[in-house]
Coordinates of C-alpha atoms in Angstrom, one line a residue:
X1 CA 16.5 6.1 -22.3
X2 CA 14.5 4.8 -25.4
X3 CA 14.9 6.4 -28.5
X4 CA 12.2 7.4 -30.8
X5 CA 12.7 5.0 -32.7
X6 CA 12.3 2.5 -30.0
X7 CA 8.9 4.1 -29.1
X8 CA 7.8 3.8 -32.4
X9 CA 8.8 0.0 -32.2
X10 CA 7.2 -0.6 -29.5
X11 CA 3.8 1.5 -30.5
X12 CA 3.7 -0.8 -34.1
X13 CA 3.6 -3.6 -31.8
X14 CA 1.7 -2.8 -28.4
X15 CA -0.2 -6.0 -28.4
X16 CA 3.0 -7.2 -27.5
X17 CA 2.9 -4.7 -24.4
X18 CA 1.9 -7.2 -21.0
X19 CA 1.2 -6.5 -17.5
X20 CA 3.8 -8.2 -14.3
X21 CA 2.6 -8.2 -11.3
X22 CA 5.0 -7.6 -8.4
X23 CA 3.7 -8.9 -4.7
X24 CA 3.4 -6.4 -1.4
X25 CA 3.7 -7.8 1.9
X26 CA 2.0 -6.6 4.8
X27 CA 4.0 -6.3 8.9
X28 CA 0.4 -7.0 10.7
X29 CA -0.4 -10.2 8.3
X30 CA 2.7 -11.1 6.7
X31 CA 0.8 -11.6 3.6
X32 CA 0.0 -10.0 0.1
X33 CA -2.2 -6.8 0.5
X34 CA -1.2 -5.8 -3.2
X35 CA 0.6 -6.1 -6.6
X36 CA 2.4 -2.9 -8.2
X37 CA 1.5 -3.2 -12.2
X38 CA 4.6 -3.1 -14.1
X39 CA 5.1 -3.1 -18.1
X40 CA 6.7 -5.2 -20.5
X41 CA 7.2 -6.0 -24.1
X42 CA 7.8 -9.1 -25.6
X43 CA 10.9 -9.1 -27.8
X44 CA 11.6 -11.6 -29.7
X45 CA 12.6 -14.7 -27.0
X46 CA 13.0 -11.7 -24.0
X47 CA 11.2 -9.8 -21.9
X48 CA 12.2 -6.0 -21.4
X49 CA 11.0 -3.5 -18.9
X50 CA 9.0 -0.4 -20.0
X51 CA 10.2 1.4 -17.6
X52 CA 12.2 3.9 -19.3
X53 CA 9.6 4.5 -22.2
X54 CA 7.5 5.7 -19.3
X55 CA 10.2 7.9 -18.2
X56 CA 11.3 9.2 -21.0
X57 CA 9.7 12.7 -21.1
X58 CA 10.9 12.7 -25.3
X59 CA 8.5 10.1 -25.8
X60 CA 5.0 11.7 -26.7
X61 CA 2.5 11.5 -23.8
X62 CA -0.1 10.1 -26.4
X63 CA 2.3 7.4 -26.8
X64 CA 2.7 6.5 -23.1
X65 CA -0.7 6.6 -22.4
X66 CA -1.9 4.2 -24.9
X67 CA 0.9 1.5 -23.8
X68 CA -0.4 2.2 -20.3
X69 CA -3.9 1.7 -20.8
X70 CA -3.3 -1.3 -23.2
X71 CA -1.2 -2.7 -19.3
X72 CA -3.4 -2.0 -17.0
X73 CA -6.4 -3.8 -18.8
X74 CA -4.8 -6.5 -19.5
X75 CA -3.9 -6.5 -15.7
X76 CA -7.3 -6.1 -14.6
X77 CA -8.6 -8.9 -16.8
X78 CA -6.0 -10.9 -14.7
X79 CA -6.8 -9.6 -11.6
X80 CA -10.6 -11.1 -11.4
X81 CA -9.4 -14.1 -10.3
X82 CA -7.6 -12.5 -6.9
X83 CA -9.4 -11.9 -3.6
X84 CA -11.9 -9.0 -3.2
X85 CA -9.4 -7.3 -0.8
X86 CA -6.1 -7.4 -2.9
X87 CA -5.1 -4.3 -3.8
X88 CA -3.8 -2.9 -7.2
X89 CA -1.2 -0.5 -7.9
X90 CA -0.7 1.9 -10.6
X91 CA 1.8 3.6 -11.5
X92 CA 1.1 7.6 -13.3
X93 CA 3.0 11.0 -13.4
X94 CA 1.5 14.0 -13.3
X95 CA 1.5 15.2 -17.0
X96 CA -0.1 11.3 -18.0
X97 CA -3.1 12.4 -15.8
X98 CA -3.1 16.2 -17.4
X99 CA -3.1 15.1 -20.5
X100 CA -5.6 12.2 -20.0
X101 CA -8.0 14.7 -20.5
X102 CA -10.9 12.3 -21.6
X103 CA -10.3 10.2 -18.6
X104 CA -9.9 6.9 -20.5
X105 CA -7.8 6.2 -17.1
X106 CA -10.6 6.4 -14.5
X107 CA -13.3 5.4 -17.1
X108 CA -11.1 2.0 -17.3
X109 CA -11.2 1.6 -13.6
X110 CA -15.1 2.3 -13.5
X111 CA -15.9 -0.2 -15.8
X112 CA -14.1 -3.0 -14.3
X113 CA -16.5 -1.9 -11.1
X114 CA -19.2 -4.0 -12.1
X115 CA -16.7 -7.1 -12.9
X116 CA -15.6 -7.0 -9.1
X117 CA -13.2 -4.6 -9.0
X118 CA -13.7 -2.0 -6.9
X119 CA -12.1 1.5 -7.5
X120 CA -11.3 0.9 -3.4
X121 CA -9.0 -1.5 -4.7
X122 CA -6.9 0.7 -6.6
X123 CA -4.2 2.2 -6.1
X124 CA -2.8 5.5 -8.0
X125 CA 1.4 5.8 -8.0
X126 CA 2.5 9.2 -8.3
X127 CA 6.1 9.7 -8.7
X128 CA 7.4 12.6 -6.4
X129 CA 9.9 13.5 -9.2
X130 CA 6.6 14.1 -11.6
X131 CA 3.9 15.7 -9.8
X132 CA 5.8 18.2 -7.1
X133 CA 5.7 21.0 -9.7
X134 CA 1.9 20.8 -10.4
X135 CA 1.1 20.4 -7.0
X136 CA -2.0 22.7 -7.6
X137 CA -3.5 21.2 -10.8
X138 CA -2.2 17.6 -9.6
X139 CA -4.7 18.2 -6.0
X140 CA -7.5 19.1 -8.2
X141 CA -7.6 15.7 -10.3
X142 CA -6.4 13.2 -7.5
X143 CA -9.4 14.3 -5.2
X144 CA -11.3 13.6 -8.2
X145 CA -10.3 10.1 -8.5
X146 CA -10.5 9.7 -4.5
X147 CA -14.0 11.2 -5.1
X148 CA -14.6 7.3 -6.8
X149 CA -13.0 5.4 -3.9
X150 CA -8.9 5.0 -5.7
X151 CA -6.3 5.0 -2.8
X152 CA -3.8 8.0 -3.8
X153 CA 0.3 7.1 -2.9
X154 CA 3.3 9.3 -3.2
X155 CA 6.0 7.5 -4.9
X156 CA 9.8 7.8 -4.7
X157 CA 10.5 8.9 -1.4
X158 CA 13.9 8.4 0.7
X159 CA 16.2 10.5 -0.7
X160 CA 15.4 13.6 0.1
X161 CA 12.8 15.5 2.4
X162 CA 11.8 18.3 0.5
X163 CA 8.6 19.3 -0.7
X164 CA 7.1 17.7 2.2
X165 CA 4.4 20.4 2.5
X166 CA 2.9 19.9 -0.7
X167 CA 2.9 15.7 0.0
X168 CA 0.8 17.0 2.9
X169 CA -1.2 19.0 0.7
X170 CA -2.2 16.0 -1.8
X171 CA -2.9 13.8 1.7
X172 CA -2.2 10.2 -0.1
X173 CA -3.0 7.0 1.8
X174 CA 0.3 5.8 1.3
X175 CA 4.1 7.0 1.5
X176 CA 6.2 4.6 -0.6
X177 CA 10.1 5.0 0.4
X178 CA 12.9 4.1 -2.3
X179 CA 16.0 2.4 -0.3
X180 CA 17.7 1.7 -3.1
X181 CA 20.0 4.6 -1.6
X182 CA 20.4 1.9 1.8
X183 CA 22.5 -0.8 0.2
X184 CA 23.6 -3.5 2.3
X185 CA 26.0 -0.7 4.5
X186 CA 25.1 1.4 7.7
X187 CA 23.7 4.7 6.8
X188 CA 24.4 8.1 8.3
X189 CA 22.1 10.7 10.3
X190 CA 21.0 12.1 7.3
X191 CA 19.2 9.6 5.7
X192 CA 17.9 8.7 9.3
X193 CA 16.4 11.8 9.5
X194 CA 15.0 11.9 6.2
X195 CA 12.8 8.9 7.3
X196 CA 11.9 10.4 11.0
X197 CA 10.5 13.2 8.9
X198 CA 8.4 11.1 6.5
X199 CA 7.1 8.8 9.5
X200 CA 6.1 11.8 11.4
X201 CA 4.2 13.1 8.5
X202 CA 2.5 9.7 7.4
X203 CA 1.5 9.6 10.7
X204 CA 0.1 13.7 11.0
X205 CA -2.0 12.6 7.9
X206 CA -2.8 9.2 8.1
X207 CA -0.9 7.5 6.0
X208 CA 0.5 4.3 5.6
X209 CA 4.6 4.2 5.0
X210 CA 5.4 1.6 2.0
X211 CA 9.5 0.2 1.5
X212 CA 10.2 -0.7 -1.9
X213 CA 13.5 -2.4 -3.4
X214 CA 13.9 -4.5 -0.7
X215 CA 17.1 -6.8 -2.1
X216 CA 18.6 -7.7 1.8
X217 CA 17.0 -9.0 4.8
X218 CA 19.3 -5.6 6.5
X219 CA 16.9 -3.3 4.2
X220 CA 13.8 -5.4 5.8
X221 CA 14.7 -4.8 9.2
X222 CA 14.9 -1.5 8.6
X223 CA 12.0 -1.4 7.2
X224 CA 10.6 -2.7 10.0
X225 CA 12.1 -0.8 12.6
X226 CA 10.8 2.6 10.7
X227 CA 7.8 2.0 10.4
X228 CA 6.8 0.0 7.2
X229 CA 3.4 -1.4 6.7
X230 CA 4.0 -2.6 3.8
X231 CA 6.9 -3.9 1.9
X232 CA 7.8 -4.6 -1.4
X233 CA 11.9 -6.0 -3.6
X234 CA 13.4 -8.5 -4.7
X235 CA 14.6 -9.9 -1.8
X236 CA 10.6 -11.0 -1.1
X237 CA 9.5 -11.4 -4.3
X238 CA 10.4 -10.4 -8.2
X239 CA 7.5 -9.6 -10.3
X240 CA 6.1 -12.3 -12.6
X241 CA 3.3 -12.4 -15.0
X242 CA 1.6 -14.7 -12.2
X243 CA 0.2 -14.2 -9.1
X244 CA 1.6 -16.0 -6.1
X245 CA -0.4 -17.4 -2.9
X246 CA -1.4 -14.9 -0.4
X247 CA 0.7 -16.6 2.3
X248 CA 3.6 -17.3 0.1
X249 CA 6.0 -15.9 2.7
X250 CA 3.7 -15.8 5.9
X251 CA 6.2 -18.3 8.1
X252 CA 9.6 -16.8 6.5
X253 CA 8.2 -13.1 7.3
X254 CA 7.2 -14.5 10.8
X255 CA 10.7 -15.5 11.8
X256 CA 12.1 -12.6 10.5
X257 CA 10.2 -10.2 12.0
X258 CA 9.9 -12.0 15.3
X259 CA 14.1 -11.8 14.9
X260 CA 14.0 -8.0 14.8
X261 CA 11.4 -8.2 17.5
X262 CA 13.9 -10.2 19.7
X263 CA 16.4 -7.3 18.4
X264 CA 14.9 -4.7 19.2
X265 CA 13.7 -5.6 22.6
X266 CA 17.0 -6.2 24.0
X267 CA 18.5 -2.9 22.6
X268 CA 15.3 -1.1 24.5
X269 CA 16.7 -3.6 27.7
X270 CA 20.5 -2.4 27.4
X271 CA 18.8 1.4 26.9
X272 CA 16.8 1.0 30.3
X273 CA 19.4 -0.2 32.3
X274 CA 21.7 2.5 31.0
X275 CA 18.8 4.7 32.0
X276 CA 18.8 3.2 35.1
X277 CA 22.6 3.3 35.4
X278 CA 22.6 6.8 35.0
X279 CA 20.0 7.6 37.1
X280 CA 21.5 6.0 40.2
X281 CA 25.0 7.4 39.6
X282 CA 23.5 11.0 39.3
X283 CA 21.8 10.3 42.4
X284 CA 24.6 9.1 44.3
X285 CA 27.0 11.7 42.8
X286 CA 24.4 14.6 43.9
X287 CA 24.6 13.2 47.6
X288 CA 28.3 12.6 47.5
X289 CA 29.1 16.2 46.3
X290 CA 25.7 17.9 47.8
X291 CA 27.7 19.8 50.4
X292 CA 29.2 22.0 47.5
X293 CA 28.6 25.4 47.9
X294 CA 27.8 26.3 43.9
X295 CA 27.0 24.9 40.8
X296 CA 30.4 25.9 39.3
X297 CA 32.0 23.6 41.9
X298 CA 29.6 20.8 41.5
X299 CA 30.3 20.2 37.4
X300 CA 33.6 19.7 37.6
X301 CA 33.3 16.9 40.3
X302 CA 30.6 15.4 38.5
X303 CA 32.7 15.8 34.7
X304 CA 35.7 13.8 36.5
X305 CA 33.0 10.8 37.6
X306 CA 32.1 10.7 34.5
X307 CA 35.2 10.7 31.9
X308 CA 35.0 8.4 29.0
X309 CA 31.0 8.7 29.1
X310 CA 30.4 12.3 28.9
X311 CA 31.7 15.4 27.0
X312 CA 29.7 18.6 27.9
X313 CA 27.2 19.7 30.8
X314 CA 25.3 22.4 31.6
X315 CA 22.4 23.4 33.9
X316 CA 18.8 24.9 32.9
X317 CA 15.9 26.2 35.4
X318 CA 12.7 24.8 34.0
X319 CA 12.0 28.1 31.5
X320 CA 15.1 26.2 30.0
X321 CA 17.6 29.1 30.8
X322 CA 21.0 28.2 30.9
X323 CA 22.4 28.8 34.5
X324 CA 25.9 29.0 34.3
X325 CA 28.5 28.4 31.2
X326 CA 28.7 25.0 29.3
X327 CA 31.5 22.3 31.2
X328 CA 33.3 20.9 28.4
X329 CA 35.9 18.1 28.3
X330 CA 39.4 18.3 26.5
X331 CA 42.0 16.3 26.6
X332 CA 41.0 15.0 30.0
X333 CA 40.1 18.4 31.7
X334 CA 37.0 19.7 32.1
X335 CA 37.2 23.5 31.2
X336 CA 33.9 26.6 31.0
X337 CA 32.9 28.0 27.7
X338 CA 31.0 30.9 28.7
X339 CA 30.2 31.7 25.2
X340 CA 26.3 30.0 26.2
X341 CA 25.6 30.8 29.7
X342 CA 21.8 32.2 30.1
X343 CA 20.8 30.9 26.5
X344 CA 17.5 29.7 26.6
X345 CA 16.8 26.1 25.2
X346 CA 13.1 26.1 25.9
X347 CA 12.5 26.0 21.8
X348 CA 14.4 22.8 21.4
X349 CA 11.8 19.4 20.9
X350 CA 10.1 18.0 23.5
X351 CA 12.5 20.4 25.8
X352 CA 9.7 21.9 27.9
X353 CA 7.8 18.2 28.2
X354 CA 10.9 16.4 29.4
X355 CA 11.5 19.2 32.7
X356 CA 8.0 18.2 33.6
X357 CA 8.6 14.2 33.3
X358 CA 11.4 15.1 35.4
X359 CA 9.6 17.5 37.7
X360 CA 6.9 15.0 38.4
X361 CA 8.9 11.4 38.0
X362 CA 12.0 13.3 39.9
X363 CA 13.9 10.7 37.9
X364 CA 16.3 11.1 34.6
X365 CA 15.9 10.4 31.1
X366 CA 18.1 9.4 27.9
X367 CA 17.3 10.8 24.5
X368 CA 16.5 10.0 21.2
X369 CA 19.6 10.2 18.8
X370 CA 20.4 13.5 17.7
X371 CA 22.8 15.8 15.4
X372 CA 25.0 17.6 17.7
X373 CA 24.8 21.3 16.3
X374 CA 28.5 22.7 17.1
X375 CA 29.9 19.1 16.5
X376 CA 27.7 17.4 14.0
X377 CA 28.1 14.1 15.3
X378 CA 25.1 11.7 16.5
X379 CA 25.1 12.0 19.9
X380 CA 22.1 11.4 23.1
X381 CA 21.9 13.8 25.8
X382 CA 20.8 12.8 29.6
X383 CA 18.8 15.0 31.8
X384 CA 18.7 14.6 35.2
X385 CA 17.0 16.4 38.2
X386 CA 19.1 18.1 40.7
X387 CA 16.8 20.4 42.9
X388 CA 15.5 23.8 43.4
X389 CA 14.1 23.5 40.0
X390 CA 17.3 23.0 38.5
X391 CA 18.1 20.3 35.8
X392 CA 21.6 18.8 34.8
X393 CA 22.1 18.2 31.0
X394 CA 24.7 15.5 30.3
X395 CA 25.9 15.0 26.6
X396 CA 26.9 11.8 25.8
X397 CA 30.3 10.8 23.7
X398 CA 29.9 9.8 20.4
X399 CA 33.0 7.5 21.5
X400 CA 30.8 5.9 24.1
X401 CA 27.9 5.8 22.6
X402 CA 29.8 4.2 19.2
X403 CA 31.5 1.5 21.7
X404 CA 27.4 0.6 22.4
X405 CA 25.7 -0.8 19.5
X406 CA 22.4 0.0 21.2
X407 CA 23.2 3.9 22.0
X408 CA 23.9 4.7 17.9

């Protein structure tokens, strides 16, 4: 963090402060939609981020705000020259806007109105970290700037899911994830299900999902493959006190994402055909074995089919009622805990709508990846139809499904 001292160096010399501009990429165009404005200060022959004197809660807000101002309209003067469409993106906490109480922030934006920029073309960053605690004073002042036509995002997202209620509460155009917590490794369920929560929201309120600190072509893909709009690192482009063509990176983002598209479409093959797999062992198991007199005789001839595959199976009528104990495989034998038998499961996701699909398509179906609750391992469970309103529930090793790159 800056010192004082630091801030007062940098206050006795703020027309030394100077906007970058750093570029965001669109999936649908694969050009720039948008620059984030980010400070500087010119020291001596270097160039150093004002990043942390923004940060820096020991700084005085006064301070802060007149560097930020002194940024963005400098910025702005720049940005006449772009394309009525580009957007801008600003970056404020929460207790900047409180105490901007003679809204020399908005008041900037208006007058740049009659210039050519519209206050549609702005943006407003607000740091997740900074404005959660005021969510009811920070609602009040951003539907006052939305009143104008300024685009409201949530910034900082990705490394945790909390607080998801109030995001919904502000209703921002834009979620922008972090993945600096991705690095270039594999990342666990966790984080997985950190981002299935924020895609289901942006998409509940309309919003789109933005990836920043992109440094790998890994953290693009997955991007891509979570459903990113918008994207924004190093790896695409660093900021600069420039402005860069709009189709700067159109034919390298082409390829790439037409890569992932090949990708992904042959992991959704090898996931049908397993699907399909399934299905026609289930059905020829269920004819091979249909002369058994119960379903406690049944399991155990289907566990032995299926060694190496599955681990536990149990049967539910379609209120989701657990007919008989769980089957469960150890050490090569397929024992009964009775510990669940006539549990009901009808609460779990999407439970209810999949006994219908099966019901009405008489066929089986795979799942998405899930957190086992007794284990805790990612595992997918297959569900299958065997008659008199009776559904087998196969769970899937996390051996086999760890030996299938498209399974995990």
């Amino acid at each position: 963090m800056l010192s004082l001292l630091d801030a007062l160096d940098i206050m006795a010399g703020i027309d030394r402060v100077y906007p970058v501009f750093q570029p965001i990429f669109s999936a649908d165009e694969h050009r720039v939609i948008g620059y984030e404005i980010l400070g500087r200060f010119k020291l001596e022959d270097k160039s150093v981020s004002l990043g942390s004197f923004f940060q820096d809660e020991q700084v005085p807000v006064e301070f802060r705000l007149e560097a930020d101002l002194a940024i963005v309209n400098i910025a702005f003067k720049k940005a006449l020259q772009l394309e009525d469409h580009i957007l801008l993106f600003i970056n404020r906490d929460a207790e900047m806007l409180m105490a901007d109480t003679e809204e020399k922030l908005l008041k900037l934006i208006l007058s740049y109105e009659k210039k050519g920029i519209s206050p549609s073309r702005i943006v407003l960053e607000i740091s997740e970290r900074n404005s959660m605690g005021e969510a009811g004073g920070l609602e009040h002042i951003l539907n006052y700037y939305r009143a104008y036509g300024v685009k409201i995002a949530i910034d900082k997202l990705g490394t945790d899911s909390s607080n998801l209620d109030q995001i919904n509460m502000l209703e921002p155009d834009i979620l922008k994830v972090d993945l600096d917590a991705l690095g270039n490794v594999a990342i666990g369920p966790a984080y997985q299900d950190i981002l299935y929560s924020l895609s289901l929201l942006a998409r509940k309120i309309g919003a789109n999902l933005l990836f920043e600190s992109i440094e790998t072509v890994f953290q693009l893909q997955f991007a891509w493959k979570n459903g990113g709009r918008y994207y924004q690192g190093y790896y695409l482009k660093e900021p600069s006190a420039d402005f860069v063509t709009g189709e700067v990176l159109k034919n390298q983002l082409k390829e790439e994402c037409h890569s992932f598209i090949i990708s992904e479409k042959k992991k959704i093959e090898r996931l049908f055909i397993l699907t399909s797999d399934l299905n026609r062992k289930l059905q020829e198991l269920t004819m091979k074995y249909r002369k058994q007199k119960d379903d406690t005789q049944l399991l155990p001839l289907i566990g032995k089919e299926l060694d190496g595959m599955a681990f536990r199976m149990y049967i539910c009528d379609e209120d989701g009622f657990q007919d008989l104990p769980n089957l469960v495989e150890n050490r090569g034998s397929w024992i009964f805990h009775h510990e669940h038998n006539r549990k009901n499961w009808s609460w779990r996701p999407y439970f209810l709508e999949n006994i219908f699909k099966m019901r009405s398509e008489k066929r089986g179906f795979l799942s998405d990846r899930y957190n086992d609750i007794e284990s805790g391992e990612t595992i997918r469970t297959f569900s299958y139809p065997i008659g008199q309103e009776r559904y087998l529930f196969i769970d899937l090793s996390p051996a086999f499904l760890n030996a299938r790159e498209e399974l995990f």
